[in-house]
CSV table of C-alpha atoms in Angstrom, one decimal:
chain,number,residue,atom,x,y,z
A,1,UNK,CA,-20.6,8.8,9.0
A,2,UNK,CA,-22.6,6.3,7.0
A,3,UNK,CA,-21.0,4.2,4.2
A,4,UNK,CA,-22.2,5.3,0.8
A,5,UNK,CA,-22.6,1.6,-0.2
A,6,UNK,CA,-24.5,-1.0,1.7
A,7,UNK,CA,-22.7,-4.3,2.1
A,8,UNK,CA,-24.5,-7.5,2.6
A,9,UNK,CA,-23.0,-10.1,4.9
A,10,UNK,CA,-21.4,-12.0,2.0
A,11,UNK,CA,-19.7,-8.9,0.8
A,12,UNK,CA,-18.4,-8.1,4.3
A,13,UNK,CA,-17.0,-11.6,4.7
A,14,UNK,CA,-15.4,-11.5,1.3
A,15,UNK,CA,-13.8,-8.2,1.9
A,16,UNK,CA,-12.3,-9.1,5.2
A,17,UNK,CA,-11.3,-12.6,4.2
A,18,UNK,CA,-10.0,-12.0,0.7
A,19,UNK,CA,-7.8,-9.0,1.5
A,20,UNK,CA,-5.6,-11.2,3.6
A,21,UNK,CA,-5.3,-13.7,0.7
A,22,UNK,CA,-7.2,-16.4,-1.1
A,23,UNK,CA,-6.2,-20.0,-1.2
A,24,UNK,CA,-3.6,-21.0,-3.8
A,25,UNK,CA,-5.3,-23.7,-5.8
A,26,UNK,CA,-6.9,-24.1,-9.2
A,27,UNK,CA,-10.4,-23.1,-8.0
A,28,UNK,CA,-9.8,-20.6,-5.2
A,29,UNK,CA,-13.4,-19.3,-5.1
A,30,UNK,CA,-14.9,-22.8,-4.7
A,31,UNK,CA,-12.9,-23.3,-1.5
A,32,UNK,CA,-14.2,-20.1,0.0
A,33,UNK,CA,-17.8,-20.7,-1.3
A,34,UNK,CA,-17.9,-23.9,0.8
A,35,UNK,CA,-16.7,-22.0,3.8
A,36,UNK,CA,-19.3,-19.2,3.3
A,37,UNK,CA,-22.0,-21.8,2.5
A,38,UNK,CA,-22.8,-20.3,-0.9
A,39,UNK,CA,-22.1,-21.4,-4.5
A,40,UNK,CA,-18.8,-20.7,-6.4
A,41,UNK,CA,-20.8,-18.5,-8.8
A,42,UNK,CA,-22.2,-16.4,-6.0
A,43,UNK,CA,-18.7,-15.7,-4.7
A,44,UNK,CA,-17.6,-14.7,-8.2
A,45,UNK,CA,-20.7,-12.6,-8.8
A,46,UNK,CA,-20.2,-10.8,-5.5
A,47,UNK,CA,-16.6,-10.1,-6.3
A,48,UNK,CA,-17.6,-8.8,-9.7
A,49,UNK,CA,-20.1,-6.5,-8.1
A,50,UNK,CA,-17.6,-5.2,-5.6
A,51,UNK,CA,-15.2,-4.5,-8.4
A,52,UNK,CA,-17.8,-2.7,-10.4
A,53,UNK,CA,-18.5,-0.5,-7.3
A,54,UNK,CA,-14.8,0.1,-7.1
A,55,UNK,CA,-14.8,-1.3,-3.6
A,56,UNK,CA,-12.1,-3.8,-4.8
A,57,UNK,CA,-9.5,-2.2,-6.9
A,58,UNK,CA,-8.2,-5.5,-8.1
A,59,UNK,CA,-7.8,-9.2,-7.3
A,60,UNK,CA,-4.6,-11.0,-7.7
A,61,UNK,CA,-0.9,-11.0,-6.6
A,62,UNK,CA,0.3,-8.1,-4.5
A,63,UNK,CA,3.9,-7.5,-5.4
A,64,UNK,CA,6.6,-6.3,-3.2
A,65,UNK,CA,8.2,-3.3,-5.0
A,66,UNK,CA,11.3,-3.7,-2.9
A,67,UNK,CA,11.8,-7.2,-4.2
A,68,UNK,CA,10.7,-6.6,-7.7
A,69,UNK,CA,13.0,-3.6,-8.3
A,70,UNK,CA,14.0,-0.4,-6.6
A,71,UNK,CA,11.7,2.3,-5.1
A,72,UNK,CA,11.7,5.3,-2.8
A,73,UNK,CA,9.4,7.7,-1.2
A,74,UNK,CA,10.0,11.3,-2.4
A,75,UNK,CA,8.6,14.7,-1.4
A,76,UNK,CA,8.5,18.2,-2.8
A,77,UNK,CA,7.7,21.5,-1.1
A,78,UNK,CA,5.7,23.0,-4.0
A,79,UNK,CA,4.5,26.6,-3.9
A,80,UNK,CA,0.7,26.3,-3.3
A,81,UNK,CA,-0.2,28.1,-6.5
A,82,UNK,CA,2.0,25.7,-8.6
A,83,UNK,CA,1.0,22.5,-6.8
A,84,UNK,CA,-1.4,21.2,-9.5
A,85,UNK,CA,0.9,22.0,-12.3
A,86,UNK,CA,3.9,20.3,-10.6
A,87,UNK,CA,1.7,17.3,-9.6
A,88,UNK,CA,0.6,16.9,-13.2
A,89,UNK,CA,4.3,16.7,-14.3
A,90,UNK,CA,5.1,14.1,-11.6
A,91,UNK,CA,2.1,12.0,-12.4
A,92,UNK,CA,3.1,11.9,-16.1
A,93,UNK,CA,6.1,9.7,-15.2
A,94,UNK,CA,5.1,6.1,-15.6
A,95,UNK,CA,7.6,5.4,-12.8
A,96,UNK,CA,5.5,7.2,-10.2
A,97,UNK,CA,2.8,5.0,-8.8
A,98,UNK,CA,1.5,7.0,-5.8
A,99,UNK,CA,1.2,10.7,-5.4
A,100,UNK,CA,-0.6,12.3,-2.4
A,101,UNK,CA,-1.2,15.9,-1.6
A,102,UNK,CA,-0.5,16.4,2.1
A,103,UNK,CA,-0.9,19.3,4.5
A,104,UNK,CA,2.7,20.4,5.1
A,105,UNK,CA,5.5,22.5,3.6
A,106,UNK,CA,6.4,19.3,1.9
A,107,UNK,CA,3.0,19.0,0.2
A,108,UNK,CA,3.5,16.5,-2.6
A,109,UNK,CA,4.5,12.9,-1.5
A,110,UNK,CA,5.0,10.3,-4.2
A,111,UNK,CA,6.6,6.9,-4.7
A,112,UNK,CA,9.1,6.4,-7.5
A,113,UNK,CA,9.8,2.8,-8.8
A,114,UNK,CA,12.4,1.5,-11.2
A,115,UNK,CA,13.9,-1.8,-12.2
A,116,UNK,CA,17.3,-0.9,-10.8
A,117,UNK,CA,18.9,1.6,-8.3
A,118,UNK,CA,20.6,3.4,-11.1
A,119,UNK,CA,17.4,3.8,-13.1
A,120,UNK,CA,15.7,5.0,-9.9
A,121,UNK,CA,18.4,7.7,-9.4
A,122,UNK,CA,18.0,8.7,-13.1
A,123,UNK,CA,14.2,8.8,-12.8
A,124,UNK,CA,14.4,11.2,-9.8
A,125,UNK,CA,16.9,13.4,-11.6
A,126,UNK,CA,14.6,13.6,-14.6
A,127,UNK,CA,11.6,14.6,-12.5
A,128,UNK,CA,13.7,17.2,-10.6
A,129,UNK,CA,14.8,18.7,-13.9
A,130,UNK,CA,11.2,18.7,-15.3
A,131,UNK,CA,9.7,20.5,-12.3
A,132,UNK,CA,12.6,22.7,-11.2
A,133,UNK,CA,12.4,22.0,-7.5
A,134,UNK,CA,14.6,19.9,-5.3
A,135,UNK,CA,13.2,16.5,-4.3
A,136,UNK,CA,13.5,15.1,-0.8
A,137,UNK,CA,14.5,11.5,-1.3
A,138,UNK,CA,13.5,9.2,1.6
A,139,UNK,CA,14.3,5.6,0.8
A,140,UNK,CA,13.2,2.9,3.1
A,141,UNK,CA,16.0,1.8,5.4
A,142,UNK,CA,14.0,-0.7,7.3
A,143,UNK,CA,10.4,-1.7,7.3
A,144,UNK,CA,8.5,-3.0,10.2
A,145,UNK,CA,5.1,-3.7,8.9
A,146,UNK,CA,4.0,-3.6,5.3
A,147,UNK,CA,0.7,-5.3,5.3
A,148,UNK,CA,-1.8,-3.0,3.8
A,149,UNK,CA,-4.7,-5.2,4.8
A,150,UNK,CA,-6.7,-4.4,7.9
A,151,UNK,CA,-10.0,-5.6,9.2
A,152,UNK,CA,-12.7,-3.3,7.9
A,153,UNK,CA,-15.3,-2.3,10.5
A,154,UNK,CA,-18.7,-2.1,8.8
A,155,UNK,CA,-20.6,-0.6,11.8
A,156,UNK,CA,-21.5,3.0,11.4
A,157,UNK,CA,-19.1,5.3,13.3
A,158,UNK,CA,-21.7,6.5,15.8
A,159,UNK,CA,-22.7,3.0,16.8
A,160,UNK,CA,-19.1,1.9,17.2
A,161,UNK,CA,-18.4,4.8,19.5
A,162,UNK,CA,-21.5,4.0,21.5
A,163,UNK,CA,-20.4,0.4,21.9
A,164,UNK,CA,-17.0,1.5,23.1
A,165,UNK,CA,-18.4,3.4,26.1
B,1,UNK,CA,17.8,-18.9,-9.1
B,2,UNK,CA,18.7,-16.3,-6.5
B,3,UNK,CA,15.9,-14.9,-4.5
B,4,UNK,CA,15.8,-11.4,-6.0
B,5,UNK,CA,16.5,-12.3,-9.6
B,6,UNK,CA,13.4,-12.6,-11.8
B,7,UNK,CA,13.5,-15.0,-14.7
B,8,UNK,CA,12.0,-13.9,-18.1
B,9,UNK,CA,9.0,-16.2,-17.5
B,10,UNK,CA,8.5,-14.7,-14.0
B,11,UNK,CA,8.6,-11.2,-15.5
B,12,UNK,CA,5.9,-12.3,-17.9
B,13,UNK,CA,3.9,-13.6,-14.9
B,14,UNK,CA,4.2,-10.2,-13.3
B,15,UNK,CA,3.3,-8.3,-16.4
B,16,UNK,CA,0.2,-10.5,-16.9
B,17,UNK,CA,-1.1,-10.3,-13.3
B,18,UNK,CA,-0.1,-6.8,-12.0
B,19,UNK,CA,-3.5,-5.5,-13.0
B,20,UNK,CA,-5.2,-8.5,-11.4
B,21,UNK,CA,-6.3,-12.0,-12.3
B,22,UNK,CA,-9.5,-12.6,-14.3
B,23,UNK,CA,-12.6,-13.1,-12.2
B,24,UNK,CA,-13.6,-16.6,-13.2
B,25,UNK,CA,-13.7,-20.1,-11.6
B,26,UNK,CA,-10.3,-21.1,-12.8
B,27,UNK,CA,-8.1,-18.0,-13.0
B,28,UNK,CA,-4.8,-19.9,-12.9
B,29,UNK,CA,-5.9,-21.9,-16.0
B,30,UNK,CA,-6.1,-18.6,-17.9
B,31,UNK,CA,-2.7,-17.6,-16.6
B,32,UNK,CA,-1.2,-21.0,-17.4
B,33,UNK,CA,-2.4,-20.8,-20.9
B,34,UNK,CA,-0.9,-17.3,-21.3
B,35,UNK,CA,2.4,-18.5,-20.0
B,36,UNK,CA,2.3,-21.7,-22.0
B,37,UNK,CA,2.9,-23.9,-18.9
B,38,UNK,CA,0.8,-26.2,-16.9
B,39,UNK,CA,-1.6,-25.1,-14.2
B,40,UNK,CA,0.5,-27.0,-11.6
B,41,UNK,CA,3.6,-25.2,-12.8
B,42,UNK,CA,1.7,-21.9,-12.6
B,43,UNK,CA,0.7,-22.6,-9.0
B,44,UNK,CA,4.2,-23.7,-8.1
B,45,UNK,CA,5.6,-20.5,-9.6
B,46,UNK,CA,3.1,-18.5,-7.5
B,47,UNK,CA,4.2,-20.3,-4.4
B,48,UNK,CA,7.9,-19.8,-5.2
B,49,UNK,CA,7.4,-16.0,-5.8
B,50,UNK,CA,5.6,-15.8,-2.5
B,51,UNK,CA,8.3,-17.7,-0.7
B,52,UNK,CA,10.9,-15.4,-2.1
B,53,UNK,CA,8.9,-12.3,-1.0
B,54,UNK,CA,8.3,-11.0,-4.5
B,55,UNK,CA,4.6,-11.7,-4.0
B,56,UNK,CA,3.3,-10.5,-0.6
B,57,UNK,CA,0.0,-12.3,-1.0
B,58,UNK,CA,-2.6,-13.2,-3.6
B,59,UNK,CA,-5.6,-11.3,-2.4
B,60,UNK,CA,-8.4,-8.9,-3.1
B,61,UNK,CA,-7.1,-5.3,-2.8
B,62,UNK,CA,-9.9,-3.1,-1.3
B,63,UNK,CA,-10.2,0.5,-2.0
B,64,UNK,CA,-10.3,1.7,1.6
B,65,UNK,CA,-11.6,5.1,0.6
B,66,UNK,CA,-14.8,3.5,-0.8
B,67,UNK,CA,-15.1,1.6,2.5
B,68,UNK,CA,-15.3,4.7,4.5
B,69,UNK,CA,-11.7,5.0,5.4
B,70,UNK,CA,-11.4,8.4,3.9
B,71,UNK,CA,-8.6,9.7,6.2
B,72,UNK,CA,-5.0,8.7,6.3
B,73,UNK,CA,-2.2,10.3,8.2
B,74,UNK,CA,1.5,9.9,7.7
B,75,UNK,CA,2.8,10.3,11.2
B,76,UNK,CA,6.5,11.2,11.3
B,77,UNK,CA,8.8,11.0,14.4
B,78,UNK,CA,12.2,12.1,15.4
B,79,UNK,CA,13.4,9.0,17.3
B,80,UNK,CA,16.7,8.4,19.0
B,81,UNK,CA,18.8,6.4,16.5
B,82,UNK,CA,20.0,3.9,19.1
B,83,UNK,CA,16.4,2.9,19.9
B,84,UNK,CA,14.8,3.5,16.5
B,85,UNK,CA,14.8,-0.2,15.5
B,86,UNK,CA,13.3,-1.5,18.7
B,87,UNK,CA,10.6,1.1,18.8
B,88,UNK,CA,9.9,0.9,15.0
B,89,UNK,CA,9.1,-2.7,15.6
B,90,UNK,CA,6.7,-1.8,18.4
B,91,UNK,CA,4.9,0.9,16.4
B,92,UNK,CA,4.6,-1.5,13.5
B,93,UNK,CA,2.7,-3.9,15.7
B,94,UNK,CA,-0.1,-1.4,16.5
B,95,UNK,CA,-3.3,-2.6,14.8
B,96,UNK,CA,-4.1,0.7,13.2
B,97,UNK,CA,-0.7,1.1,11.6
B,98,UNK,CA,-0.6,-0.2,8.1
B,99,UNK,CA,3.0,0.4,7.4
B,100,UNK,CA,6.0,1.6,9.4
B,101,UNK,CA,9.4,2.5,8.0
B,102,UNK,CA,12.7,3.9,9.1
B,103,UNK,CA,14.0,6.5,6.6
B,104,UNK,CA,17.1,8.8,6.5
B,105,UNK,CA,17.0,12.3,8.0
B,106,UNK,CA,17.9,15.2,5.7
B,107,UNK,CA,19.0,17.9,8.1
B,108,UNK,CA,18.2,20.7,8.3
B,109,UNK,CA,15.1,20.3,6.1
B,110,UNK,CA,13.8,17.0,7.4
B,111,UNK,CA,14.5,15.6,10.9
B,112,UNK,CA,12.1,12.8,11.2
B,113,UNK,CA,13.4,9.2,10.8
B,114,UNK,CA,10.4,7.0,11.7
B,115,UNK,CA,7.2,6.9,9.5
B,116,UNK,CA,4.0,5.2,10.5
B,117,UNK,CA,0.9,5.3,8.3
B,118,UNK,CA,-2.5,5.3,10.0
B,119,UNK,CA,-6.0,5.0,8.5
B,120,UNK,CA,-9.3,6.1,9.9
B,121,UNK,CA,-12.8,7.1,9.2
B,122,UNK,CA,-12.6,10.5,10.8
B,123,UNK,CA,-10.0,13.1,11.5
B,124,UNK,CA,-10.4,12.6,15.2
B,125,UNK,CA,-9.6,8.9,14.8
B,126,UNK,CA,-6.3,9.9,13.2
B,127,UNK,CA,-5.5,12.4,16.0
B,128,UNK,CA,-6.3,9.6,18.6
B,129,UNK,CA,-3.9,7.2,16.8
B,130,UNK,CA,-1.2,9.8,16.7
B,131,UNK,CA,-1.5,10.3,20.5
B,132,UNK,CA,-1.3,6.5,21.1
B,133,UNK,CA,2.0,6.4,19.1
B,134,UNK,CA,3.3,9.4,21.0
B,135,UNK,CA,2.7,7.7,24.3
B,136,UNK,CA,4.5,4.6,23.1
B,137,UNK,CA,7.5,6.7,21.9
B,138,UNK,CA,7.5,9.2,24.8
B,139,UNK,CA,10.9,8.1,26.1
B,140,UNK,CA,12.7,8.0,22.8
B,141,UNK,CA,11.5,11.1,21.1
B,142,UNK,CA,14.1,13.8,20.5
B,143,UNK,CA,14.2,17.1,18.8
B,144,UNK,CA,17.0,17.9,16.3
B,145,UNK,CA,15.1,21.1,15.7
B,146,UNK,CA,11.5,22.1,16.1
B,147,UNK,CA,8.9,19.5,16.8
B,148,UNK,CA,9.5,15.9,17.8
B,149,UNK,CA,6.8,14.6,15.6
B,150,UNK,CA,4.2,15.6,13.0
B,151,UNK,CA,1.2,14.2,11.1
B,152,UNK,CA,0.7,14.8,7.5
B,153,UNK,CA,-2.9,14.2,6.6
B,154,UNK,CA,-3.6,13.6,2.9
B,155,UNK,CA,-5.9,16.1,1.3
B,156,UNK,CA,-6.1,14.4,-2.1
B,157,UNK,CA,-5.0,11.3,-3.9
B,158,UNK,CA,-3.3,12.5,-7.1
B,159,UNK,CA,-2.2,9.2,-8.4
B,160,UNK,CA,-2.5,5.6,-7.3
B,161,UNK,CA,-1.6,2.5,-9.4
B,162,UNK,CA,-0.3,-0.9,-8.8
B,163,UNK,CA,3.1,-2.1,-9.8
B,164,UNK,CA,3.7,-1.5,-13.5
B,165,UNK,CA,6.5,-3.4,-15.1
B,166,UNK,CA,7.0,-2.7,-18.8
B,167,UNK,CA,6.8,-5.7,-21.0
B,168,UNK,CA,10.2,-5.1,-22.6
B,169,UNK,CA,12.3,-3.6,-19.8
B,170,UNK,CA,15.0,-5.8,-18.3
């Protein structure tokens, strides 16, 4: 599979370096520009381009929901013909920040967040009431790895496979 | 200030930055101005929020879908409770696992207690990762009922947003 967007080497470096974090200083892009041997403005322009292409969804602090409030994973086994309708009700809640359709009897998987545990319980009750189906509540008991960054491989798939053999 | 409690100023910081920092040479100058504190204080606050685990990192958040990682699989496992912690740790270390959690079972509807999310550029990549996890867990998998494990591939993203704190909520 080919990527729809071509990435120059600066973009590739920026994506793989910045997703792990950028330096905490008053001019974070200048420090990386020096490292990449380009100007500060080139780094900013490149970031702007990647944002416009929606390759970067945002740039800034990544908050830990668990620390900033309460949250849980939740699932619903929605009848297939009512899935869209139920998903629309779930998505309307400002307290839902992820919702994925998955291939399973439990076919809607979403994350509910709230400022406190009691608000979270109430939010789940409200959604349950609005959709009329029971919610499977699966709060995190322990997390082992919650770093969503991973090194992006820019080689086309076929080439990567060929190199592996 | 206790580690979890957020001050009003910190709440303001979160509200101002949860959609991202502005793309300019001095993003913290902008933030400092908004918060009506110095740039040094803003950087110190960022460091402190990071040290307390409220900020995981200050980074560029890529859209993996646009980068070709169009497939993700939520692999779920029924792991012996006595060894779940130890093996959860091991699964979490695998390079293709982005997050790994222990969650409660809800018998009889739901018997899986370990969740590991994997990302890939093809369905076969996901299947291959599932096999690798299965091998790692081969001695501790059990079956309360039905299968010892499953993989739930995502068919559609229906909603995805960052953290959204309301300005006025406590």
